[in-house]
mmCIF file of C-alpha atoms in Angstrom:
data_model
loop_
_atom_site.group_PDB
_atom_site.id
_atom_site.type_symbol
_atom_site.label_atom_id
_atom_site.label_comp_id
_atom_site.label_asym_id
_atom_site.label_seq_id
_atom_site.Cartn_x
_atom_site.Cartn_y
_atom_site.Cartn_z
ATOM 1 C CA ASP A 1 163.686 185.133 249.915
ATOM 2 C CA PHE A 2 163.039 182.019 247.834
ATOM 3 C CA THR A 3 159.567 183.101 246.826
ATOM 4 C CA GLU A 4 160.752 186.632 245.972
ATOM 5 C CA MET A 5 163.627 185.270 243.872
ATOM 6 C CA MET A 6 161.334 182.905 241.997
ATOM 7 C CA ARG A 7 158.891 185.745 241.300
ATOM 8 C CA ALA A 8 161.775 187.919 240.078
ATOM 9 C CA LEU A 9 163.057 185.128 237.842
ATOM 10 C CA GLY A 10 159.619 184.857 236.210
ATOM 11 C CA TYR A 11 158.250 181.608 237.589
ATOM 12 C CA PRO A 12 154.649 181.437 236.380
ATOM 13 C CA ARG A 13 153.192 179.974 239.549
ATOM 14 C CA LEU A 14 152.863 181.656 242.933
ATOM 15 C CA ILE A 15 154.803 179.894 245.676
ATOM 16 C CA SER A 16 154.429 180.316 249.411
ATOM 17 C CA MET A 17 156.237 178.679 252.300
ATOM 18 C CA GLU A 18 153.045 176.915 253.312
ATOM 19 C CA ASN A 19 153.445 174.646 250.278
ATOM 20 C CA PHE A 20 156.528 173.095 251.896
ATOM 21 C CA HIS A 21 155.166 172.464 255.378
ATOM 22 C CA THR A 22 154.360 168.926 254.201
ATOM 23 C CA PRO A 23 156.369 166.934 251.620
ATOM 24 C CA ASN A 24 155.389 168.090 248.136
ATOM 25 C CA PHE A 25 157.593 166.277 245.648
ATOM 26 C CA MET A 26 155.543 167.322 242.623
ATOM 27 C CA LEU A 27 156.153 171.018 243.315
ATOM 28 C CA VAL A 28 159.867 170.443 244.050
ATOM 29 C CA SER A 29 160.311 168.475 240.828
ATOM 30 C CA GLU A 30 158.475 171.137 238.836
ATOM 31 C CA VAL A 31 160.642 173.889 240.331
ATOM 32 C CA LEU A 32 163.847 171.897 239.740
ATOM 33 C CA LEU A 33 162.932 171.194 236.122
ATOM 34 C CA TRP A 34 162.075 174.868 235.553
ATOM 35 C CA LEU A 35 165.349 176.010 237.108
ATOM 36 C CA VAL A 36 167.341 173.560 234.986
ATOM 37 C CA LYS A 37 165.576 174.720 231.831
ATOM 38 C CA ARG A 38 166.175 178.315 232.868
ATOM 39 C CA TYR A 39 169.887 177.625 233.371
ATOM 40 C CA GLU A 40 170.289 175.677 230.098
ATOM 41 C CA PRO A 41 167.283 175.340 227.767
ATOM 42 C CA GLN A 42 168.958 172.602 225.707
ATOM 43 C CA THR A 43 169.206 170.123 228.570
ATOM 44 C CA ASP A 44 167.350 166.798 228.402
ATOM 45 C CA ILE A 45 166.164 165.569 231.798
ATOM 46 C CA PRO A 46 163.162 163.175 231.911
ATOM 47 C CA PRO A 47 160.274 164.775 233.817
ATOM 48 C CA ASP A 48 158.713 161.432 234.877
ATOM 49 C CA VAL A 49 158.324 161.239 238.691
ATOM 50 C CA GLU A 50 155.509 158.743 239.027
ATOM 51 C CA THR A 51 157.438 155.867 240.584
ATOM 52 C CA GLU A 52 160.111 155.808 243.231
ATOM 53 C CA GLN A 53 162.835 154.818 240.770
ATOM 54 C CA ASP A 54 161.855 157.664 238.445
ATOM 55 C CA ARG A 55 162.076 160.149 241.328
ATOM 56 C CA VAL A 56 165.486 158.892 242.377
ATOM 57 C CA PHE A 57 166.735 159.063 238.777
ATOM 58 C CA PHE A 58 165.299 162.564 238.395
ATOM 59 C CA ILE A 59 166.973 163.864 241.590
ATOM 60 C CA LYS A 60 170.316 162.289 240.626
ATOM 61 C CA ALA A 61 170.157 163.720 237.109
ATOM 62 C CA VAL A 62 169.415 167.238 238.392
ATOM 63 C CA ALA A 63 172.150 167.064 241.037
ATOM 64 C CA GLN A 64 174.688 165.788 238.491
ATOM 65 C CA PHE A 65 173.731 168.502 236.002
ATOM 66 C CA MET A 66 174.096 171.257 238.590
ATOM 67 C CA ALA A 67 177.414 169.861 239.795
ATOM 68 C CA THR A 68 178.932 169.619 236.295
ATOM 69 C CA LYS A 69 177.465 172.718 234.672
ATOM 70 C CA ALA A 70 176.954 175.221 237.487
ATOM 71 C CA HIS A 71 179.419 173.798 240.077
ATOM 72 C CA ILE A 72 176.613 173.722 242.650
ATOM 73 C CA LYS A 73 176.591 170.821 245.084
ATOM 74 C CA LEU A 74 173.043 169.743 246.019
ATOM 75 C CA ASN A 75 172.024 167.393 248.810
ATOM 76 C CA THR A 76 169.921 164.701 247.122
ATOM 77 C CA LYS A 77 168.422 163.435 250.389
ATOM 78 C CA LYS A 78 167.026 166.845 251.311
ATOM 79 C CA LEU A 79 165.689 167.294 247.774
ATOM 80 C CA TYR A 80 163.987 163.931 247.947
ATOM 81 C CA GLN A 81 162.331 164.904 251.251
ATOM 82 C CA ALA A 82 160.550 167.774 249.399
ATOM 83 C CA ASP A 83 159.962 169.839 252.539
ATOM 84 C CA GLY A 84 161.482 172.928 254.128
ATOM 85 C CA TYR A 85 164.983 171.423 253.902
ATOM 86 C CA ALA A 86 164.557 171.088 250.142
ATOM 87 C CA VAL A 87 163.924 174.830 249.946
ATOM 88 C CA LYS A 88 167.468 175.487 251.234
ATOM 89 C CA GLU A 89 168.861 173.372 248.393
ATOM 90 C CA LEU A 90 166.618 175.072 245.842
ATOM 91 C CA LEU A 91 167.769 178.420 247.202
ATOM 92 C CA LYS A 92 171.360 177.635 246.108
ATOM 93 C CA VAL A 93 170.289 177.455 242.457
ATOM 94 C CA THR A 94 167.861 180.370 242.578
ATOM 95 C CA SER A 95 170.421 182.667 244.250
ATOM 96 C CA VAL A 96 172.916 181.982 241.429
ATOM 97 C CA LEU A 97 170.322 182.704 238.737
ATOM 98 C CA TYR A 98 169.067 185.788 240.582
ATOM 99 C CA GLY A 99 172.588 187.170 240.945
ATOM 100 C CA ALA A 100 173.280 186.488 237.259
ATOM 101 C CA MET A 101 170.097 188.331 236.323
ATOM 102 C CA ASN A 102 171.076 191.398 238.380
ATOM 103 C CA THR A 103 174.608 191.351 236.968
ATOM 104 C CA LYS A 104 173.234 191.110 233.457
ATOM 105 C CA GLY A 105 170.998 194.111 234.080
ATOM 106 C CA VAL A 106 173.953 196.147 235.276
ATOM 107 C CA GLU A 107 175.998 195.031 232.274
ATOM 108 C CA ARG A 108 173.201 196.080 229.937
ATOM 109 C CA ALA A 109 173.133 199.515 231.511
ATOM 110 C CA ASP A 110 176.905 199.754 231.145
ATOM 111 C CA MET A 111 176.682 198.571 227.556
ATOM 112 C CA SER A 112 174.076 201.223 226.772
ATOM 113 C CA GLU A 113 176.401 203.873 228.213
ATOM 114 C CA GLU A 114 179.305 202.436 226.250
ATOM 115 C CA ASP A 115 177.222 202.414 223.041
ATOM 116 C CA SER A 116 176.406 206.064 223.550
ATOM 117 C CA THR A 117 180.053 206.965 224.009
ATOM 118 C CA LYS A 118 181.859 204.448 221.819
ATOM 119 C CA PHE A 119 182.193 206.909 218.977
ATOM 120 C CA LYS A 120 183.517 209.648 221.253
ATOM 121 C CA PHE A 121 187.017 208.306 221.648
ATOM 122 C CA ASP A 122 190.147 210.142 220.797
ATOM 123 C CA LEU A 123 192.341 208.754 218.044
ATOM 124 C CA GLY A 124 195.439 210.037 219.826
ATOM 125 C CA SER A 125 194.912 207.504 222.617
ATOM 126 C CA LYS A 126 195.229 204.662 220.094
ATOM 127 C CA ILE A 127 198.647 205.676 218.768
ATOM 128 C CA ALA A 128 200.440 203.469 221.304
ATOM 129 C CA ASP A 129 198.268 200.496 220.283
ATOM 130 C CA LEU A 130 199.047 201.146 216.621
ATOM 131 C CA LYS A 131 202.779 201.206 217.349
ATOM 132 C CA ALA A 132 202.536 197.982 219.349
ATOM 133 C CA ALA A 133 200.555 196.299 216.561
ATOM 134 C CA ARG A 134 203.115 197.406 213.985
ATOM 135 C CA GLN A 135 205.951 196.057 216.125
ATOM 136 C CA LEU A 136 204.135 192.739 216.623
ATOM 137 C CA ALA A 137 203.546 192.462 212.867
ATOM 138 C CA SER A 138 207.264 192.919 212.175
ATOM 139 C CA GLU A 139 208.150 190.358 214.873
ATOM 140 C CA ILE A 140 205.663 187.861 213.429
ATOM 141 C CA THR A 141 207.198 188.304 209.993
ATOM 142 C CA SER A 142 210.754 187.772 211.276
ATOM 143 C CA GLN A 143 209.728 184.774 213.396
ATOM 144 C CA GLY A 144 207.909 183.232 210.428
ATOM 145 C CA ALA A 145 210.995 183.635 208.242
ATOM 146 C CA SER A 146 213.249 182.022 210.868
ATOM 147 C CA LEU A 147 210.725 179.187 211.339
ATOM 148 C CA TYR A 148 210.681 178.595 207.572
ATOM 149 C CA ASP A 149 214.485 178.365 207.555
ATOM 150 C CA LEU A 150 214.489 175.908 210.449
ATOM 151 C CA LEU A 151 211.857 173.730 208.767
ATOM 152 C CA GLY A 152 214.042 173.688 205.681
ATOM 153 C CA LYS A 153 216.864 172.215 207.797
ATOM 154 C CA GLU A 154 214.592 169.536 209.246
ATOM 155 C CA VAL A 155 215.753 166.901 206.711
ATOM 156 C CA GLU A 156 219.385 167.152 207.816
ATOM 157 C CA LEU A 157 218.536 167.457 211.482
ATOM 158 C CA ARG A 158 216.279 164.420 211.345
ATOM 159 C CA GLU A 159 219.172 162.156 210.365
ATOM 160 C CA ALA A 160 221.391 163.565 213.145
ATOM 161 C CA ARG A 161 218.557 163.130 215.664
ATOM 162 C CA THR A 162 217.958 159.501 214.671
ATOM 163 C CA GLU A 163 221.688 158.778 214.921
ATOM 164 C CA ALA A 164 221.857 160.337 218.394
ATOM 165 C CA ILE A 165 218.839 158.305 219.494
ATOM 166 C CA ALA A 166 220.229 155.073 218.043
ATOM 167 C CA ARG A 167 223.574 155.553 219.728
ATOM 168 C CA PRO A 168 223.960 153.190 222.748
ATOM 169 C CA LEU A 169 223.903 154.931 226.088
ATOM 170 C CA GLU A 170 227.064 154.520 228.180
ATOM 171 C CA ILE A 171 226.342 154.003 231.861
ATOM 172 C CA ASN A 172 229.572 155.621 233.060
ATOM 173 C CA GLU A 173 228.899 158.843 231.189
ATOM 174 C CA ALA A 174 225.316 158.887 232.408
ATOM 175 C CA GLU A 175 226.430 158.380 236.004
ATOM 176 C CA LYS A 176 229.035 161.096 235.641
ATOM 177 C CA THR A 177 226.471 163.534 234.227
ATOM 178 C CA MET A 178 223.993 162.675 236.966
ATOM 179 C CA ARG A 179 226.628 163.197 239.664
ATOM 180 C CA ILE A 180 227.526 166.575 238.222
ATOM 181 C CA ALA A 181 223.844 167.548 238.161
ATOM 182 C CA ILE A 182 223.356 166.325 241.746
ATOM 183 C CA ASP A 183 226.370 168.305 242.926
ATOM 184 C CA CYS A 184 225.019 171.445 241.249
ATOM 185 C CA VAL A 185 221.643 170.971 242.871
ATOM 186 C CA LEU A 186 223.273 170.415 246.301
ATOM 187 C CA GLU A 187 225.319 173.577 245.874
ATOM 188 C CA GLU A 188 222.212 175.539 245.008
ATOM 189 C CA VAL A 189 220.418 174.065 248.041
ATOM 190 C CA GLN A 190 223.321 175.062 250.283
ATOM 191 C CA LYS A 191 223.353 178.560 248.857
ATOM 192 C CA THR A 192 219.625 178.826 249.455
ATOM 193 C CA LYS A 193 220.064 177.702 253.081
ATOM 194 C CA ASP A 194 222.836 180.234 253.595
ATOM 195 C CA MET A 195 220.634 182.956 252.147
ATOM 196 C CA LEU A 196 217.807 181.946 254.474
ATOM 197 C CA ASN A 197 220.142 182.099 257.466
ATOM 198 C CA ASN A 198 221.362 185.517 256.334
ATOM 199 C CA VAL A 199 217.780 186.648 255.947
ATOM 200 C CA ALA A 200 217.074 185.628 259.542
ATOM 201 C CA LEU A 201 220.129 187.548 260.742
ATOM 202 C CA ASP A 202 219.192 190.575 258.667
ATOM 203 C CA GLU A 203 215.671 190.447 260.066
ATOM 204 C CA ALA A 204 216.999 190.397 263.618
ATOM 205 C CA ASN A 205 219.308 193.329 262.874
ATOM 206 C CA LEU A 206 216.483 195.298 261.304
ATOM 207 C CA GLU A 207 214.227 194.658 264.281
ATOM 208 C CA ALA A 208 216.960 195.884 266.627
ATOM 209 C CA LYS A 209 217.424 199.022 264.516
ATOM 210 C CA ILE A 210 213.652 199.612 264.480
ATOM 211 C CA GLU A 211 213.498 199.371 268.273
ATOM 212 C CA LYS A 212 216.417 201.765 268.561
ATOM 213 C CA ARG A 213 214.749 204.251 266.226
ATOM 214 C CA LYS A 214 211.512 203.996 268.188
ATOM 215 C CA LEU A 215 213.329 204.830 271.423
ATOM 216 C CA GLU A 216 215.040 207.794 269.770
ATOM 217 C CA LEU A 217 211.698 208.979 268.409
ATOM 218 C CA GLU A 218 210.097 208.806 271.859
ATOM 219 C CA ARG A 219 212.963 210.777 273.391
ATOM 220 C CA SER A 220 212.737 213.400 270.645
ATOM 221 C CA GLN A 221 208.988 213.743 271.135
ATOM 222 C CA LYS A 222 209.402 214.190 274.901
ATOM 223 C CA ARG A 223 212.097 216.808 274.325
ATOM 224 C CA LEU A 224 209.860 218.607 271.831
ATOM 225 C CA GLN A 225 207.002 218.678 274.323
ATOM 226 C CA THR A 226 209.251 220.131 277.023
ATOM 227 C CA LEU A 227 210.566 222.798 274.629
ATOM 228 C CA GLN A 228 207.040 223.734 273.596
ATOM 229 C CA SER A 229 205.870 223.998 277.198
ATOM 230 C CA VAL A 230 208.781 226.269 278.264
ATOM 231 C CA ARG A 231 208.428 229.976 277.352
ATOM 232 C CA PRO A 232 211.664 231.641 276.195
ATOM 233 C CA ALA A 233 213.180 234.350 278.429
ATOM 234 C CA PHE A 234 213.309 236.965 275.677
ATOM 235 C CA MET A 235 209.695 236.466 274.567
ATOM 236 C CA ASP A 236 208.313 239.410 276.596
ATOM 237 C CA GLU A 237 210.889 241.784 275.202
ATOM 238 C CA TYR A 238 210.207 240.456 271.706
ATOM 239 C CA GLU A 239 206.486 241.165 272.046
ATOM 240 C CA LYS A 240 207.136 244.721 273.314
ATOM 241 C CA ILE A 241 209.503 245.441 270.446
ATOM 242 C CA GLU A 242 206.977 244.013 268.002
ATOM 243 C CA GLU A 243 204.282 246.381 269.338
ATOM 244 C CA GLN A 244 206.660 249.357 269.014
ATOM 245 C CA LEU A 245 207.535 248.296 265.514
ATOM 246 C CA GLN A 246 203.865 248.176 264.618
ATOM 247 C CA LYS A 247 203.354 251.716 265.934
ATOM 248 C CA GLN A 248 206.416 253.015 264.071
ATOM 249 C CA TYR A 249 205.215 251.382 260.906
ATOM 250 C CA SER A 250 201.760 252.978 261.208
ATOM 251 C CA SER A 251 203.321 256.431 261.770
ATOM 252 C CA TYR A 252 205.661 255.852 258.831
ATOM 253 C CA LEU A 253 202.689 255.043 256.617
ATOM 254 C CA GLU A 254 200.877 258.204 257.727
ATOM 255 C CA LYS A 255 203.906 260.423 257.042
ATOM 256 C CA PHE A 256 204.567 258.780 253.721
ATOM 257 C CA ARG A 257 200.941 259.305 252.716
ATOM 258 C CA ASN A 258 201.096 263.000 253.716
ATOM 259 C CA LEU A 259 204.385 263.499 251.892
ATOM 260 C CA THR A 260 202.968 261.975 248.738
ATOM 261 C CA TYR A 261 199.899 264.188 248.966
ATOM 262 C CA MET A 262 202.006 267.362 249.440
ATOM 263 C CA GLU A 263 204.228 266.467 246.505
ATOM 264 C CA GLN A 264 201.155 266.042 244.350
ATOM 265 C CA LEU A 265 199.840 269.453 245.446
ATOM 266 C CA LEU A 266 203.227 271.049 244.681
ATOM 267 C CA ASP A 267 203.252 269.517 241.216
ATOM 268 C CA ASP A 268 199.743 270.803 240.571
ATOM 269 C CA HIS A 269 200.727 274.317 241.715
ATOM 270 C CA ARG A 270 203.786 274.384 239.479
ATOM 271 C CA ARG A 271 201.715 273.150 236.562
ATOM 272 C CA THR A 272 199.139 275.961 237.030
ATOM 273 C CA GLU A 273 201.899 278.590 237.298
ATOM 274 C CA GLN A 274 203.472 277.294 234.111
ATOM 275 C CA GLU A 275 200.138 277.481 232.316
ATOM 276 C CA MET A 276 199.563 281.047 233.545
ATOM 277 C CA PHE A 277 203.063 282.057 232.444
ATOM 278 C CA GLU A 278 202.516 280.631 228.969
ATOM 279 C CA GLU A 279 199.133 282.359 228.725
ATOM 280 C CA ALA A 280 200.680 285.734 229.712
ATOM 281 C CA ALA A 281 203.464 285.267 227.153
ATOM 282 C CA ASN A 282 200.904 284.552 224.449
ATOM 283 C CA MET A 283 198.918 287.676 225.377
ATOM 284 C CA LEU A 284 202.075 289.803 225.309
ATOM 285 C CA ARG A 285 202.995 288.456 221.911
ATOM 286 C CA LEU A 286 199.540 289.246 220.582
ATOM 287 C CA MET A 287 199.743 292.793 221.972
ATOM 288 C CA GLN A 288 203.152 293.331 220.333
ATOM 289 C CA ASN A 289 201.833 292.181 216.976
ATOM 290 C CA ARG A 290 198.844 294.475 217.323
ATOM 291 C CA LEU A 291 201.057 297.511 218.152
ATOM 292 C CA LYS A 292 203.242 296.821 215.123
ATOM 293 C CA GLU A 293 200.205 296.619 212.869
ATOM 294 C CA GLU A 294 198.868 299.931 214.270
ATOM 295 C CA GLU A 295 202.253 301.677 213.759
ATOM 296 C CA GLN A 296 202.356 300.491 210.170
ATOM 297 C CA HIS A 297 198.813 301.700 209.672
ATOM 298 C CA LEU A 298 199.682 305.143 211.133
ATOM 299 C CA LEU A 299 202.712 305.437 208.859
ATOM 300 C CA LYS A 300 200.585 304.689 205.835
ATOM 301 C CA SER A 301 197.826 307.066 206.882
ATOM 302 C CA GLY A 302 200.355 309.973 207.354
ATOM 303 C CA ASN A 303 200.658 310.326 203.513
ATOM 304 C CA ASN A 304 196.934 311.131 202.940
ATOM 305 C CA ASP A 305 195.441 314.522 201.790
ATOM 306 C CA ASP A 306 194.722 317.584 203.967
ATOM 307 C CA SER A 307 191.035 316.934 203.658
ATOM 308 C CA ASP A 308 191.467 313.917 205.793
ATOM 309 C CA VAL A 309 193.375 315.747 208.568
ATOM 310 C CA GLU A 310 190.369 316.520 210.676
ATOM 311 C CA ILE A 311 189.112 312.982 210.443
ATOM 312 C CA GLN A 312 192.609 311.733 211.273
ATOM 313 C CA GLU A 313 192.780 314.022 214.306
ATOM 314 C CA ASP A 314 189.585 312.486 215.584
ATOM 315 C CA GLU A 315 190.933 309.010 214.871
ATOM 316 C CA GLU A 316 194.247 309.919 216.493
ATOM 317 C CA SER A 317 192.457 311.004 219.655
ATOM 318 C CA ASP A 318 190.726 307.648 219.741
ATOM 319 C CA SER A 319 193.942 305.777 218.909
ATOM 320 C CA GLU A 320 195.841 307.637 221.615
ATOM 321 C CA LEU A 321 193.337 306.446 224.179
ATOM 322 C CA GLU A 322 193.679 302.897 222.886
ATOM 323 C CA ASP A 323 197.494 303.129 222.909
ATOM 324 C CA ARG A 324 197.489 304.369 226.481
ATOM 325 C CA GLN A 325 195.297 301.449 227.536
ATOM 326 C CA ILE A 326 197.518 298.976 225.656
ATOM 327 C CA MET A 327 200.675 300.430 227.267
ATOM 328 C CA LYS A 328 199.122 300.132 230.723
ATOM 329 C CA GLN A 329 198.206 296.499 230.106
ATOM 330 C CA ARG A 330 201.687 295.838 228.783
ATOM 331 C CA THR A 331 203.427 297.309 231.821
ATOM 332 C CA THR A 332 201.138 295.381 234.213
ATOM 333 C CA MET A 333 201.784 292.113 232.349
ATOM 334 C CA GLU A 334 205.560 292.639 232.356
ATOM 335 C CA ALA A 335 205.513 293.370 236.082
ATOM 336 C CA LEU A 336 203.410 290.277 236.668
ATOM 337 C CA LEU A 337 205.731 288.088 234.588
ATOM 338 C CA GLN A 338 208.819 289.442 236.329
ATOM 339 C CA GLY A 339 207.228 288.830 239.751
ATOM 340 C CA ARG A 340 206.258 285.277 238.845
ATOM 341 C CA ALA A 341 209.611 284.462 237.288
ATOM 342 C CA GLY A 342 211.545 285.690 240.323
ATOM 343 C CA ALA A 343 209.290 284.153 242.995
ATOM 344 C CA ARG A 344 210.741 281.342 245.066
ATOM 345 C CA ILE A 345 209.159 279.157 247.750
ATOM 346 C CA VAL A 346 211.377 278.602 250.759
ATOM 347 C CA GLY A 347 210.475 276.120 253.505
ATOM 348 C CA THR A 348 210.379 272.476 254.535
ATOM 349 C CA MET A 349 207.717 269.757 254.810
ATOM 350 C CA GLN A 350 208.144 269.536 258.588
ATOM 351 C CA GLY A 351 206.372 271.843 261.031
ATOM 352 C CA GLY A 352 207.894 273.753 263.907
ATOM 353 C CA ASP A 353 208.271 272.492 267.385
ATOM 354 C CA THR A 354 205.622 274.869 268.772
ATOM 355 C CA GLU A 355 202.652 276.791 267.480
ATOM 356 C CA ASP A 356 204.580 280.149 267.633
ATOM 357 C CA ASP A 357 207.346 278.791 265.394
#
């Protein structure tokens, strides 16, 4: 872990655990100095480790720096040994720097996301902040005005304060005030004790109530289980009636569907009859108009010359045939209209009891 952390932090030299099988103070000092510079580049720790005193001073300086700046407690004896035990102490510093590096990377990612969305806020969400800022501004103004007034009265208050300070202190009054204060404190202490005793009693009462409720809950659960396990006496009859009701409902739906269909057919039949009746009336009206026109034409043609008599006789023979055909159609249409107007449908929607009926 130590070697991986140092490689991740960017240490320029490759480190392996074999370097610490034997004491290697030069490597430990180099790593410590690099870690200190990495933590705070402005630090000033002498790198001299030639003599024993220089090494001791170097270890003490590094340990003191880490204790004051990073709040990391290092064992100076293990660092001075410069072996595998020193690696455990170095690991304390490297783990802090490695964690800070990872946290910084995450914060940068968050900051990039925030930068991309910082202009996408809604102004409506800032209305409450604007109101609060406006209220604080008014309070600051009022507090500043009151403070200015109080500072203006400082000259008069200073004289009264100096007089009160210069006044000799009477022991009797001081003792009396102290006794009153002591009595108040004792009363408050007694009230607090009484409240604590009441709290203990209330706690005991609540525990008793909780136990009682638990017993009631257990009894209710047992009763519920017994009621669920027992089948009611009327359940069989209820199921039979429910089946019959389902059958009746299905038959009701079938009959209602048939009735609706028959009513629709009846409406269609009446509509067709009404259309036929209107069509026959229109044809009759047209025939009447035609007969009137032909009568008027015959009356006008009766005043012509004798030369036209023979031609008229021929035309009259043709017109007589046409009149006979028109009269036959008229009589048939009147009979048809009278038959349709007087027709009635008698019956019910229900069938007979047997096929003969």
